[in-house]
Amino acid sequence: MSRWGERFRQSWILRAASGSVRSRESGNPVPCEAALGPRFRGDERKLWLAAIVLLLMNLSAPTLAQSPKPQNYNIGSPATQEQIAGWDIDVRPDGQGLPPGKGSVRDGEQIYLERCAACHGEFGESAGRWPQLAQGKGTLASHEPVKTVGSYFPYAASVFDYIRRAMPFGDAQSLTNDELYAVTAFVLNLNDIVDDKFVLSKETWSKVKMPNEGGFYDDDREAAEKAFWNSNPCMKDCRPPVKITGHASVIDVTPDDKSIRKGGVE
Amino acid sequence: MNSSDEPPRPSRRRVLAGAAGMATAGLAGAARANDANLPPNVAPWSKAMGDGVAVRPYGHPSPFEKDVIRRDVQWLTASRESSVSFTPLHQLDGIITPNGLCFERHHAGIAEIDPHDYRLMIHGLVDKPLIFTLEDLKRLPRVNRIYFLECAANSGMEWRGAQLNGCQYTHGMIHCVMYTGVPLKLLLEQAGLKTNAKWLHVEGGDAAGMNRSLPLAKALDDCLIAYRQNGEMLRPEQGYPVRLVVPGWEGNIWIKWLRRIKVGDEPWYTREETSKYTDLLENGKARKFTFEMDAKSVITSPSPQAPVKSKGFLVISGLAWSGRGKVSRVDVSLDGGRNWHAAKIDGPVLDKACVRFYAETEWNGQELLLQSRAMDDSGYVQPSKDDLRKVRGVNSIYHNNGIQTWAVKASGEVENVEVG
């Protein structure tokens, strides 16, 4: 969600606590008889069953396949190289998927001012609530982290691939390859990742080093949050008496909803 | 929009006869009964005939339920095309979300796709690159599975404290429906995987070209290429005609309007899995590929949008779910987590699906601090917000599954609060 972070501010009787749990498995196979349906009754049903048994015995006739084993259904058409080329737009950090072409920081500036700056700001500082693209270095460990291309994105591919498929917002996939390289080069330049003379292309791709490439590590919740696995959680007198420390109504950012009657009891 | 999409309008006769009832319908909670319709009097609907069959070819809820709708929070995002609307959890019961109330999250608006022009491409590290039409997909063997889908940012506005007053806003980025679709494993087998295949690049056909990297092991385990929800075709907001179903994992990877699957040997590090949907911790480092949605629950009634209306017997009701398996138990506290009591789970308990829980009590105007705590069959226990913050800090936006507190006041009003 774009920049939600910046909006952050900030004795009774319990009955019938039986804890009983009914469990049903999804995906049970439907019994064969049920599949025939209620329409078939008595003799008619017997005739149908006999017919199906005869069919099953005759190997040249269609059979009912029950096995989920790997099977080729001969469904789907071969994708041609031309068809694939039209949709194959993803780009990986190692440069796999990069199109032909090139673009300079200087050319990128012109394109950026025309097609991007209205939302992202002339210097990538953001206009209004749209994503900020530049600045923010050194803020990630603070309580006001600013996540930008320069401060947070780990790879140039994360930027390039996104612009290629999704930008400009509302006119996606409209940039030429040269324009795409150029505007990416300019956004990198806004973040002091490449110099003013830089030309981005397949050949210069590996020269781009993103400052926060080392800022990520694989999900370690099962180790780091091991304490959350507990087969015997506390049920009684688990903490001292509780005090209210914050109220959503004080912040008052919830949309008005006239259907809600605030006071409950009449 | 054709006429069958319009909500039903009451007939002229009924408007004339029941004008008083209709006039107060919009006031919901404030509505009062019309004595003319109450015993010993006989109401007009008991005397005159109403609409016949097929007058409402696609049925809609009663006009008296018009407040049961998705809502958004406009200050959250820069535009409605890249934004979210929330499921009205406080107005629902059971575990299945009605199709028209499933929360929406789009990145470039709704792609409106003619099913004749729909294509799914599978290529990359496969023996035979293939293209499927929608009819192709419908010819293949299919399965029916009920799963929850929760946005990783659900409750993301609450990391720094209680902010939004209503479970629709704090927890409404979740829905739970039955999908019909083709196991992704079966589709990949049609193309034939190369031995070095390890990751998939999955991509939507919307104007955001939403793309994520999906580990092959998950794809072969339980992912579906779904085209139906609750029996009917997917709604446009949910990816019509085809979406990816990734059970138990964050909603962002459930690609809607799915157009392409590329098989590769390493992840792509797309914008959505780097600059977004990574969990920034206190030290400035971020966890990546945090796919599973941990066990979580919320009391949907009473809640700020569903205050207590009467003293006496009270049913406390809520939803629980876990991306790591089945919910094994839900506890409820009335004193802010000091003492806990096992709630009753009613209805199906399915893998990676919502369960419905109830706890019954007597309420006579005393102040309550309501909480619920879910456990799953992996042994995971939903943590308190404070315990979660101790490990994660308050910057991560995503994966906030901390225990929610609702304060019930003497008036029956309910408020989202923080406790300490």
Coordinates of N, CA, C and O in Angstrom, one line a residue, chain B residues 58 61 68-72 83-89 91-92 95-106 110 146-151 154 168 171-179 228-240 243 254 256-257 319 354:
Chain B
Y58 N -31.1 -12.0 -11.4 CA -30.0 -12.2 -10.5 C -30.3 -11.6 -9.2 O -30.5 -10.4 -9.0
P61 N -29.5 -8.8 -2.3 CA -30.0 -8.7 -0.9 C -31.2 -7.7 -0.8 O -31.4 -6.9 -1.7
V68 N -25.0 -3.1 4.1 CA -24.0 -4.2 4.1 C -23.1 -4.1 2.9 O -23.5 -4.7 1.9
I69 N -22.1 -3.3 2.9 CA -21.3 -3.0 1.7 C -19.8 -2.9 2.1 O -19.4 -2.7 3.2
R70 N -19.0 -3.1 1.0 CA -17.6 -2.8 1.1 C -17.4 -1.3 1.3 O -18.1 -0.5 0.8
R71 N -16.4 -0.9 2.1 CA -16.1 0.5 2.3 C -14.6 0.7 2.2 O -13.8 -0.2 2.4
D72 N -14.2 1.9 1.8 CA -12.8 2.2 1.8 C -12.5 3.4 2.7 O -13.3 4.0 3.3
S83 N -5.8 0.9 -4.7 CA -6.3 1.1 -3.3 C -7.0 -0.2 -2.8 O -6.8 -1.3 -3.4
V84 N -7.7 -0.1 -1.8 CA -8.4 -1.3 -1.1 C -9.7 -0.9 -0.6 O -10.0 0.2 -0.2
S85 N -10.7 -1.8 -0.7 CA -11.9 -1.7 0.0 C -12.1 -2.9 0.9 O -11.4 -3.9 0.7
F86 N -12.9 -2.7 2.0 CA -12.8 -3.7 3.1 C -14.1 -4.5 3.2 O -15.2 -3.9 3.1
T87 N -14.0 -5.8 3.6 CA -15.2 -6.6 3.8 C -15.9 -6.2 5.1 O -15.2 -6.0 6.1
P88 N -17.2 -6.1 5.0 CA -18.0 -5.7 6.3 C -18.1 -6.9 7.2 O -19.2 -7.5 7.4
L89 N -17.0 -7.3 7.8 CA -17.0 -8.5 8.7 C -18.0 -8.4 9.8 O -18.6 -9.4 10.2
Q91 N -21.0 -7.5 9.8 CA -22.3 -7.7 9.3 C -22.5 -9.1 8.8 O -23.5 -9.4 8.2
L92 N -21.5 -10.0 8.9 CA -21.5 -11.3 8.3 C -21.4 -12.4 9.4 O -20.9 -12.1 10.5
I95 N -18.7 -18.8 7.7 CA -17.3 -18.6 7.3 C -17.2 -18.1 5.8 O -16.2 -17.7 5.4
I96 N -18.3 -18.2 5.1 CA -18.2 -17.9 3.6 C -18.6 -16.4 3.4 O -19.6 -15.9 3.9
T97 N -17.7 -15.8 2.7 CA -18.0 -14.4 2.3 C -18.8 -14.3 1.0 O -18.4 -14.9 0.0
P98 N -19.9 -13.6 1.0 CA -20.7 -13.4 -0.2 C -19.8 -12.7 -1.3 O -19.0 -11.9 -1.0
N99 N -19.9 -13.2 -2.5 CA -19.0 -12.7 -3.6 C -18.9 -11.2 -3.7 O -17.9 -10.7 -3.9
G100 N -20.1 -10.5 -3.6 CA -20.1 -9.1 -3.8 C -19.5 -8.3 -2.6 O -19.4 -7.1 -2.7
L101 N -19.2 -9.0 -1.5 CA -18.6 -8.3 -0.3 C -17.2 -8.6 -0.1 O -16.6 -8.1 0.9
C102 N -16.6 -9.5 -1.0 CA -15.1 -9.8 -0.8 C -14.3 -8.5 -1.0 O -14.5 -7.8 -2.0
F103 N -13.4 -8.3 -0.1 CA -12.6 -7.0 -0.2 C -11.9 -7.0 -1.5 O -11.6 -8.0 -2.1
E104 N -11.6 -5.7 -1.9 CA -10.9 -5.5 -3.2 C -9.5 -4.9 -2.9 O -9.4 -4.0 -2.1
R105 N -8.6 -5.3 -3.7 CA -7.3 -4.7 -3.7 C -6.8 -4.7 -5.2 O -6.6 -5.7 -5.7
H106 N -6.8 -3.5 -5.7 CA -6.3 -3.3 -7.1 C -5.1 -2.4 -7.1 O -4.9 -1.6 -6.3
I110 N -9.8 -2.4 -12.1 CA -10.3 -3.7 -12.4 C -10.1 -3.9 -13.9 O -10.5 -3.1 -14.8
I146 N -12.2 -24.6 -0.1 CA -12.5 -23.3 0.7 C -11.2 -22.8 1.3 O -10.6 -23.5 2.1
Y147 N -10.9 -21.6 1.0 CA -9.7 -20.9 1.6 C -9.9 -19.5 1.9 O -10.7 -18.8 1.2
F148 N -9.2 -19.0 3.0 CA -9.3 -17.6 3.2 C -8.2 -16.9 2.4 O -7.2 -17.5 2.0
L149 N -8.4 -15.7 2.0 CA -7.4 -14.8 1.4 C -7.3 -13.6 2.2 O -8.2 -12.8 2.4
E150 N -6.1 -13.4 2.8 CA -5.9 -12.2 3.6 C -4.7 -11.4 3.0 O -3.7 -11.9 2.7
C151 N -5.0 -10.1 2.8 CA -3.9 -9.2 2.4 C -2.9 -9.1 3.5 O -3.2 -9.0 4.7
N154 N -3.4 -6.4 6.0 CA -4.6 -6.4 6.9 C -4.1 -6.0 8.3 O -3.1 -6.6 8.8
Q168 N -14.3 -3.8 10.2 CA -14.2 -3.8 8.8 C -12.9 -3.1 8.3 O -12.3 -3.6 7.3
H171 N -9.6 -5.3 10.2 CA -9.4 -6.7 9.8 C -10.1 -7.1 8.5 O -10.2 -8.2 8.2
G172 N -10.7 -6.1 7.8 CA -11.6 -6.4 6.6 C -10.9 -6.7 5.3 O -11.5 -6.9 4.3
M173 N -9.5 -6.8 5.4 CA -8.9 -7.3 4.1 C -8.7 -8.8 4.1 O -7.6 -9.3 4.0
I174 N -9.8 -9.5 4.3 CA -9.9 -10.9 4.3 C -11.2 -11.3 3.7 O -12.2 -10.7 3.9
H175 N -11.2 -12.4 3.0 CA -12.5 -13.1 2.6 C -12.2 -14.6 2.6 O -11.0 -15.0 2.6
C176 N -13.3 -15.3 2.5 CA -13.1 -16.8 2.5 C -14.3 -17.3 1.6 O -15.4 -17.2 1.9
V177 N -13.9 -17.9 0.5 CA -14.9 -18.5 -0.4 C -14.4 -19.9 -0.9 O -13.3 -20.3 -0.6
M178 N -15.4 -20.6 -1.5 CA -15.0 -21.8 -2.2 C -14.6 -21.6 -3.6 O -15.3 -21.0 -4.4
Y179 N -13.4 -22.0 -3.9 CA -12.9 -21.9 -5.3 C -13.1 -23.2 -6.1 O -12.9 -24.2 -5.5
R228 N -13.9 -20.1 -10.6 CA -15.1 -19.9 -9.9 C -14.9 -19.6 -8.4 O -14.0 -20.0 -7.8
Q229 N -15.8 -18.8 -7.9 CA -15.9 -18.5 -6.4 C -17.3 -18.7 -6.0 O -18.3 -18.2 -6.6
N230 N -17.5 -19.6 -5.0 CA -18.8 -19.9 -4.5 C -19.8 -20.3 -5.6 O -20.9 -20.0 -5.6
G231 N -19.2 -21.1 -6.5 CA -20.0 -21.7 -7.6 C -20.1 -20.9 -8.9 O -20.2 -21.5 -9.9
E232 N -20.2 -19.6 -8.8 CA -20.3 -18.8 -10.0 C -18.9 -18.3 -10.4 O -18.0 -18.4 -9.7
M233 N -18.9 -17.8 -11.6 CA -17.6 -17.3 -12.2 C -17.0 -16.2 -11.3 O -17.8 -15.5 -10.6
L234 N -15.7 -16.1 -11.2 CA -15.1 -15.1 -10.4 C -15.7 -13.7 -10.7 O -16.0 -13.5 -11.9
R235 N -15.8 -12.9 -9.7 CA -16.2 -11.5 -10.0 C -15.0 -10.8 -10.6 O -13.9 -11.0 -10.3
P236 N -15.3 -9.7 -11.4 CA -14.3 -8.9 -12.1 C -13.3 -8.4 -11.0 O -12.0 -8.4 -11.3
E237 N -13.8 -8.0 -9.9 CA -12.9 -7.5 -8.8 C -12.0 -8.5 -8.3 O -11.0 -8.2 -7.6
Q238 N -12.3 -9.8 -8.5 CA -11.5 -10.9 -7.9 C -10.7 -11.6 -9.0 O -10.2 -12.7 -8.8
G239 N -10.6 -11.0 -10.2 CA -9.7 -11.5 -11.2 C -10.4 -12.2 -12.4 O -9.7 -12.9 -13.1
Y240 N -11.7 -12.0 -12.6 CA -12.4 -12.7 -13.7 C -11.5 -12.6 -15.0 O -11.1 -11.5 -15.3
R243 N -7.9 -16.5 -11.6 CA -6.9 -16.0 -10.6 C -6.1 -17.2 -10.1 O -6.6 -18.3 -10.1
W254 N -1.7 -13.9 -4.8 CA -2.8 -14.6 -5.5 C -3.2 -13.8 -6.7 O -4.2 -13.2 -6.8
K256 N -4.5 -11.9 -9.7 CA -5.8 -11.8 -10.4 C -5.6 -11.6 -11.9 O -4.5 -11.2 -12.3
W257 N -6.6 -11.9 -12.7 CA -6.6 -11.7 -14.1 C -5.3 -12.4 -14.7 O -4.6 -11.9 -15.6
L319 N -14.2 -14.4 13.9 CA -13.5 -15.3 12.8 C -12.1 -15.5 13.2 O -11.4 -14.7 13.8
C354 N -11.3 -19.9 7.0 CA -11.8 -19.2 8.2 C -12.6 -20.2 9.0 O -13.3 -21.1 8.5

